[in-house]
GROMACS .gro file of C-alpha atoms in nm:
model
  299
    1UNK     CA    1   0.642  -7.301 -12.360
    2UNK     CA    2   0.401  -7.376 -12.645
    3UNK     CA    3   0.142  -7.534 -12.413
    4UNK     CA    4   0.140  -7.261 -12.144
    5UNK     CA    5  -0.132  -6.996 -12.159
    6UNK     CA    6  -0.063  -6.810 -11.834
    7UNK     CA    7   0.147  -6.502 -11.930
    8UNK     CA    8   0.327  -6.484 -11.595
    9UNK     CA    9   0.421  -6.851 -11.602
   10UNK     CA   10   0.528  -6.819 -11.965
   11UNK     CA   11   0.755  -6.527 -11.874
   12UNK     CA   12   0.919  -6.739 -11.604
   13UNK     CA   13   0.966  -7.026 -11.852
   14UNK     CA   14   1.132  -6.791 -12.101
   15UNK     CA   15   1.361  -6.660 -11.828
   16UNK     CA   16   1.466  -7.013 -11.733
   17UNK     CA   17   1.523  -7.097 -12.098
   18UNK     CA   18   1.744  -6.792 -12.136
   19UNK     CA   19   1.941  -6.885 -11.826
   20UNK     CA   20   2.002  -7.231 -11.971
   21UNK     CA   21   2.133  -7.068 -12.289
   22UNK     CA   22   2.380  -6.860 -12.088
   23UNK     CA   23   2.492  -7.164 -11.886
   24UNK     CA   24   2.554  -7.353 -12.210
   25UNK     CA   25   2.759  -7.062 -12.348
   26UNK     CA   26   2.967  -7.034 -12.029
   27UNK     CA   27   3.037  -7.409 -12.043
   28UNK     CA   28   3.147  -7.371 -12.405
   29UNK     CA   29   3.375  -7.083 -12.307
   30UNK     CA   30   3.550  -7.310 -12.056
   31UNK     CA   31   3.578  -7.577 -12.326
   32UNK     CA   32   3.741  -7.324 -12.562
   33UNK     CA   33   3.997  -7.236 -12.297
   34UNK     CA   34   4.063  -7.609 -12.262
   35UNK     CA   35   4.129  -7.650 -12.635
   36UNK     CA   36   3.785  -7.755 -12.763
   37UNK     CA   37   3.550  -7.567 -12.997
   38UNK     CA   38   3.168  -7.573 -13.007
   39UNK     CA   39   2.999  -7.721 -13.313
   40UNK     CA   40   2.621  -7.725 -13.348
   41UNK     CA   41   2.535  -7.634 -13.709
   42UNK     CA   42   2.590  -7.817 -14.034
   43UNK     CA   43   2.425  -7.582 -14.287
   44UNK     CA   44   2.543  -7.234 -14.393
   45UNK     CA   45   2.405  -6.951 -14.179
   46UNK     CA   46   2.354  -6.591 -14.286
   47UNK     CA   47   2.587  -6.347 -14.115
   48UNK     CA   48   2.292  -6.135 -14.000
   49UNK     CA   49   2.132  -6.449 -13.854
   50UNK     CA   50   2.453  -6.522 -13.662
   51UNK     CA   51   2.445  -6.167 -13.524
   52UNK     CA   52   2.086  -6.207 -13.403
   53UNK     CA   53   2.165  -6.542 -13.244
   54UNK     CA   54   2.450  -6.379 -13.056
   55UNK     CA   55   2.215  -6.110 -12.925
   56UNK     CA   56   1.978  -6.378 -12.792
   57UNK     CA   57   2.258  -6.542 -12.590
   58UNK     CA   58   2.355  -6.250 -12.367
   59UNK     CA   59   2.176  -6.152 -12.041
   60UNK     CA   60   2.099  -5.790 -12.143
   61UNK     CA   61   1.977  -5.869 -12.494
   62UNK     CA   62   1.701  -5.605 -12.474
   63UNK     CA   63   1.961  -5.326 -12.492
   64UNK     CA   64   2.116  -5.442 -12.820
   65UNK     CA   65   1.989  -5.305 -13.149
   66UNK     CA   66   2.088  -5.458 -13.483
   67UNK     CA   67   2.089  -5.206 -13.768
   68UNK     CA   68   1.918  -5.279 -14.101
   69UNK     CA   69   2.126  -5.451 -14.365
   70UNK     CA   70   2.088  -5.609 -14.706
   71UNK     CA   71   2.378  -5.851 -14.668
   72UNK     CA   72   2.304  -6.197 -14.806
   73UNK     CA   73   2.644  -6.355 -14.740
   74UNK     CA   74   2.663  -6.661 -14.515
   75UNK     CA   75   2.928  -6.852 -14.324
   76UNK     CA   76   2.973  -7.231 -14.333
   77UNK     CA   77   2.820  -7.451 -14.067
   78UNK     CA   78   3.153  -7.520 -13.896
   79UNK     CA   79   3.215  -7.145 -13.856
   80UNK     CA   80   2.871  -7.018 -13.752
   81UNK     CA   81   2.869  -7.142 -13.387
   82UNK     CA   82   3.213  -6.995 -13.325
   83UNK     CA   83   3.112  -6.665 -13.487
   84UNK     CA   84   2.799  -6.650 -13.271
   85UNK     CA   85   3.003  -6.724 -12.959
   86UNK     CA   86   3.266  -6.456 -13.015
   87UNK     CA   87   3.004  -6.196 -13.109
   88UNK     CA   88   2.809  -6.279 -12.794
   89UNK     CA   89   3.125  -6.231 -12.586
   90UNK     CA   90   3.184  -5.887 -12.738
   91UNK     CA   91   2.819  -5.782 -12.696
   92UNK     CA   92   2.808  -5.899 -12.335
   93UNK     CA   93   3.126  -5.707 -12.261
   94UNK     CA   94   2.976  -5.395 -12.424
   95UNK     CA   95   2.653  -5.415 -12.222
   96UNK     CA   96   2.845  -5.469 -11.897
   97UNK     CA   97   3.046  -5.146 -11.939
   98UNK     CA   98   2.769  -4.931 -12.082
   99UNK     CA   99   2.430  -4.831 -11.943
  100UNK     CA  100   2.306  -4.707 -12.277
  101UNK     CA  101   2.202  -4.911 -12.577
  102UNK     CA  102   2.452  -5.109 -12.786
  103UNK     CA  103   2.428  -5.088 -13.165
  104UNK     CA  104   2.547  -5.349 -13.415
  105UNK     CA  105   2.601  -5.272 -13.785
  106UNK     CA  106   2.713  -5.482 -14.083
  107UNK     CA  107   2.927  -5.328 -14.358
  108UNK     CA  108   3.105  -5.444 -14.669
  109UNK     CA  109   3.481  -5.439 -14.602
  110UNK     CA  110   3.648  -5.496 -14.936
  111UNK     CA  111   3.561  -5.854 -15.026
  112UNK     CA  112   3.479  -5.941 -14.664
  113UNK     CA  113   3.223  -5.825 -14.410
  114UNK     CA  114   3.281  -5.603 -14.107
  115UNK     CA  115   3.060  -5.621 -13.798
  116UNK     CA  116   3.069  -5.317 -13.568
  117UNK     CA  117   2.965  -5.335 -13.203
  118UNK     CA  118   2.926  -4.981 -13.065
  119UNK     CA  119   2.864  -4.899 -12.699
  120UNK     CA  120   2.829  -4.559 -12.532
  121UNK     CA  121   2.999  -4.631 -12.204
  122UNK     CA  122   3.279  -4.444 -12.029
  123UNK     CA  123   3.534  -4.594 -12.266
  124UNK     CA  124   3.888  -4.696 -12.172
  125UNK     CA  125   4.235  -4.549 -12.172
  126UNK     CA  126   4.461  -4.585 -12.471
  127UNK     CA  127   4.707  -4.805 -12.281
  128UNK     CA  128   4.434  -5.048 -12.176
  129UNK     CA  129   4.290  -5.054 -12.529
  130UNK     CA  130   4.632  -5.132 -12.676
  131UNK     CA  131   4.683  -5.413 -12.423
  132UNK     CA  132   4.348  -5.565 -12.514
  133UNK     CA  133   4.428  -5.538 -12.885
  134UNK     CA  134   4.751  -5.729 -12.823
  135UNK     CA  135   4.544  -5.994 -12.647
  136UNK     CA  136   4.303  -6.016 -12.941
  137UNK     CA  137   4.589  -6.043 -13.191
  138UNK     CA  138   4.789  -6.305 -12.998
  139UNK     CA  139   4.571  -6.491 -12.746
  140UNK     CA  140   4.831  -6.766 -12.703
  141UNK     CA  141   5.052  -6.524 -12.505
  142UNK     CA  142   4.788  -6.481 -12.233
  143UNK     CA  143   4.766  -6.709 -11.928
  144UNK     CA  144   4.406  -6.841 -11.903
  145UNK     CA  145   4.441  -6.900 -11.528
  146UNK     CA  146   4.489  -6.529 -11.466
  147UNK     CA  147   4.175  -6.446 -11.665
  148UNK     CA  148   3.978  -6.715 -11.482
  149UNK     CA  149   4.078  -6.575 -11.142
  150UNK     CA  150   3.976  -6.227 -11.254
  151UNK     CA  151   3.651  -6.354 -11.405
  152UNK     CA  152   3.725  -6.189 -11.740
  153UNK     CA  153   3.743  -6.461 -12.003
  154UNK     CA  154   3.509  -6.313 -12.267
  155UNK     CA  155   3.771  -6.137 -12.479
  156UNK     CA  156   4.017  -6.424 -12.445
  157UNK     CA  157   3.757  -6.677 -12.569
  158UNK     CA  158   3.661  -6.444 -12.856
  159UNK     CA  159   4.027  -6.406 -12.952
  160UNK     CA  160   4.087  -6.782 -12.954
  161UNK     CA  161   3.781  -6.847 -13.174
  162UNK     CA  162   3.875  -6.564 -13.410
  163UNK     CA  163   4.234  -6.691 -13.438
  164UNK     CA  164   4.101  -7.038 -13.525
  165UNK     CA  165   3.926  -6.913 -13.843
  166UNK     CA  166   4.141  -6.612 -13.937
  167UNK     CA  167   3.883  -6.357 -13.818
  168UNK     CA  168   4.016  -6.018 -13.707
  169UNK     CA  169   3.894  -5.834 -13.395
  170UNK     CA  170   4.011  -5.481 -13.309
  171UNK     CA  171   3.901  -5.231 -13.043
  172UNK     CA  172   3.890  -4.857 -13.098
  173UNK     CA  173   3.727  -4.542 -12.959
  174UNK     CA  174   3.370  -4.459 -13.050
  175UNK     CA  175   3.330  -4.107 -13.192
  176UNK     CA  176   3.025  -4.046 -12.970
  177UNK     CA  177   3.194  -4.189 -12.660
  178UNK     CA  178   3.251  -4.545 -12.555
  179UNK     CA  179   3.426  -4.832 -12.734
  180UNK     CA  180   3.401  -4.962 -13.088
  181UNK     CA  181   3.473  -5.330 -13.157
  182UNK     CA  182   3.515  -5.433 -13.522
  183UNK     CA  183   3.500  -5.796 -13.637
  184UNK     CA  184   3.620  -5.856 -13.993
  185UNK     CA  185   3.522  -6.183 -14.163
  186UNK     CA  186   3.763  -6.269 -14.448
  187UNK     CA  187   3.622  -6.355 -14.792
  188UNK     CA  188   3.739  -6.717 -14.775
  189UNK     CA  189   3.482  -6.779 -14.498
  190UNK     CA  190   3.187  -6.634 -14.692
  191UNK     CA  191   2.951  -6.845 -14.899
  192UNK     CA  192   2.635  -6.757 -15.084
  193UNK     CA  193   2.306  -6.856 -14.927
  194UNK     CA  194   2.114  -6.807 -15.256
  195UNK     CA  195   2.070  -7.046 -15.548
  196UNK     CA  196   2.385  -7.035 -15.768
  197UNK     CA  197   2.324  -6.846 -16.096
  198UNK     CA  198   2.475  -7.124 -16.309
  199UNK     CA  199   2.238  -7.391 -16.176
  200UNK     CA  200   2.054  -7.571 -16.460
  201UNK     CA  201   1.683  -7.487 -16.487
  202UNK     CA  202   1.432  -7.755 -16.394
  203UNK     CA  203   1.323  -7.982 -16.683
  204UNK     CA  204   1.012  -7.868 -16.864
  205UNK     CA  205   0.750  -8.074 -17.044
  206UNK     CA  206   0.783  -8.118 -17.419
  207UNK     CA  207   0.543  -7.882 -17.601
  208UNK     CA  208   0.258  -8.033 -17.797
  209UNK     CA  209   0.309  -8.024 -18.175
  210UNK     CA  210  -0.017  -7.928 -18.350
  211UNK     CA  211  -0.117  -8.082 -18.677
  212UNK     CA  212  -0.001  -7.911 -18.995
  213UNK     CA  213  -0.269  -7.704 -19.169
  214UNK     CA  214  -0.417  -7.852 -19.488
  215UNK     CA  215  -0.298  -7.736 -19.826
  216UNK     CA  216  -0.489  -7.453 -19.990
  217UNK     CA  217  -0.736  -7.543 -20.260
  218UNK     CA  218  -0.776  -7.908 -20.156
  219UNK     CA  219  -0.999  -8.059 -19.891
  220UNK     CA  220  -0.830  -8.355 -19.718
  221UNK     CA  221  -1.012  -8.683 -19.695
  222UNK     CA  222  -1.127  -8.824 -19.359
  223UNK     CA  223  -0.855  -9.089 -19.377
  224UNK     CA  224  -0.584  -8.824 -19.420
  225UNK     CA  225  -0.725  -8.621 -19.128
  226UNK     CA  226  -0.722  -8.930 -18.901
  227UNK     CA  227  -0.367  -9.020 -19.004
  228UNK     CA  228  -0.250  -8.662 -18.944
  229UNK     CA  229  -0.402  -8.664 -18.595
  230UNK     CA  230  -0.231  -8.990 -18.509
  231UNK     CA  231   0.108  -8.849 -18.616
  232UNK     CA  232   0.061  -8.530 -18.409
  233UNK     CA  233  -0.044  -8.705 -18.087
  234UNK     CA  234   0.224  -8.862 -17.862
  235UNK     CA  235   0.241  -9.235 -17.918
  236UNK     CA  236   0.287  -9.505 -17.660
  237UNK     CA  237   0.418  -9.849 -17.738
  238UNK     CA  238   0.173 -10.116 -17.626
  239UNK     CA  239   0.311 -10.416 -17.809
  240UNK     CA  240  -0.007 -10.452 -18.022
  241UNK     CA  241  -0.029 -10.436 -18.395
  242UNK     CA  242  -0.158 -10.118 -18.557
  243UNK     CA  243  -0.522 -10.138 -18.657
  244UNK     CA  244  -0.558 -10.059 -19.029
  245UNK     CA  245  -0.797  -9.797 -19.158
  246UNK     CA  246  -1.055  -9.908 -19.409
  247UNK     CA  247  -1.235  -9.717 -19.677
  248UNK     CA  248  -1.418  -9.401 -19.579
  249UNK     CA  249  -1.196  -9.345 -19.277
  250UNK     CA  250  -1.360  -9.626 -19.077
  251UNK     CA  251  -1.149  -9.850 -18.862
  252UNK     CA  252  -1.132 -10.205 -18.998
  253UNK     CA  253  -1.240 -10.490 -18.780
  254UNK     CA  254  -0.959 -10.662 -18.593
  255UNK     CA  255  -0.849 -10.997 -18.720
  256UNK     CA  256  -0.751 -11.294 -18.517
  257UNK     CA  257  -0.394 -11.398 -18.523
  258UNK     CA  258  -0.267 -11.751 -18.574
  259UNK     CA  259  -0.247 -11.807 -18.197
  260UNK     CA  260  -0.615 -11.721 -18.152
  261UNK     CA  261  -0.737 -11.948 -18.438
  262UNK     CA  262  -0.581 -12.259 -18.298
  263UNK     CA  263  -0.816 -12.519 -18.150
  264UNK     CA  264  -0.696 -12.622 -17.803
  265UNK     CA  265  -0.600 -12.985 -17.774
  266UNK     CA  266  -0.830 -13.205 -17.566
  267UNK     CA  267  -0.678 -13.390 -17.272
  268UNK     CA  268  -0.627 -13.764 -17.336
  269UNK     CA  269  -0.905 -13.992 -17.210
  270UNK     CA  270  -0.851 -14.319 -17.029
  271UNK     CA  271  -0.944 -14.648 -17.210
  272UNK     CA  272  -1.291 -14.786 -17.151
  273UNK     CA  273  -1.328 -15.048 -16.875
  274UNK     CA  274  -1.025 -14.929 -16.673
  275UNK     CA  275  -1.034 -14.694 -16.378
  276UNK     CA  276  -0.885 -14.353 -16.436
  277UNK     CA  277  -0.730 -14.357 -16.090
  278UNK     CA  278  -0.642 -14.591 -15.806
  279UNK     CA  279  -0.951 -14.508 -15.599
  280UNK     CA  280  -1.128 -14.838 -15.675
  281UNK     CA  281  -0.815 -15.047 -15.618
  282UNK     CA  282  -0.752 -14.877 -15.284
  283UNK     CA  283  -1.113 -14.934 -15.184
  284UNK     CA  284  -1.099 -15.307 -15.267
  285UNK     CA  285  -0.775 -15.354 -15.069
  286UNK     CA  286  -0.931 -15.193 -14.766
  287UNK     CA  287  -1.223 -15.444 -14.761
  288UNK     CA  288  -1.199 -15.773 -14.570
  289UNK     CA  289  -1.240 -16.098 -14.769
  290UNK     CA  290  -1.589 -16.147 -14.636
  291UNK     CA  291  -1.693 -15.795 -14.716
  292UNK     CA  292  -1.568 -15.782 -15.075
  293UNK     CA  293  -1.858 -15.774 -15.315
  294UNK     CA  294  -1.884 -16.026 -15.596
  295UNK     CA  295  -1.829 -15.898 -15.943
  296UNK     CA  296  -2.144 -15.856 -16.142
  297UNK     CA  297  -2.234 -16.151 -16.369
  298UNK     CA  298  -2.282 -16.092 -16.731
  299UNK     CA  299  -2.625 -16.134 -16.880
   0.00000   0.00000   0.00000
């Protein structure tokens, strides 16, 4: 998608990518009915981010509008994929039974958060709404095979995921017509996505301590000024001796220590008339008797 410049081809690529997202969600729905749960995130996710991810996973995402909110609460990483999945199931169900837009709002519900999914469809009878609310409250009483044959597994999957984390889902009539689905996230599933207020501040550098001002009525000598500067500056241990200060504030010449005044010992010399190595002896042994040279005669 990032390397395609043709707008028509890019639109087809986005459509295929969206179809793959729906196929993945349908496969996860079957896994939930089989007793498994999806898990894709490991970091906390903002609730509003989970809502927007759910919108992106349904076929008719263009008809869903998320209202403005200032909520900064988040859900843990093991909850966020399940929350996205159940919200997507509710939004898809709302878009299927309504030709108008679907609105989603986030509210503070006590110490928890309530997510409202409002559609403007034809609505449903009170008996059917009560039956669906019983399904959402106790999904274990429903036979999944019946829902699979009818092709209506969205609410059952949402109910199973909500029951897993203690999330409440309830259906009610919309005051402007249609159905109102409310998802309540309990406070024990909410975490803060901001930096905790009790976190220690980062370490700061130690401020520089300026030299003390001279006493009034007396002009300090150059030696006192130099000593005061050395005390005010940060010191670093180098292992060397401190260089003394001579008269007039001048630095005295360094003196050699005892190790530097020692005369290095000369290596021992071999006695005169004897070879210092075995080179000559090896050379004589390698010569044949006829080739050995006679020793020089003394004069």
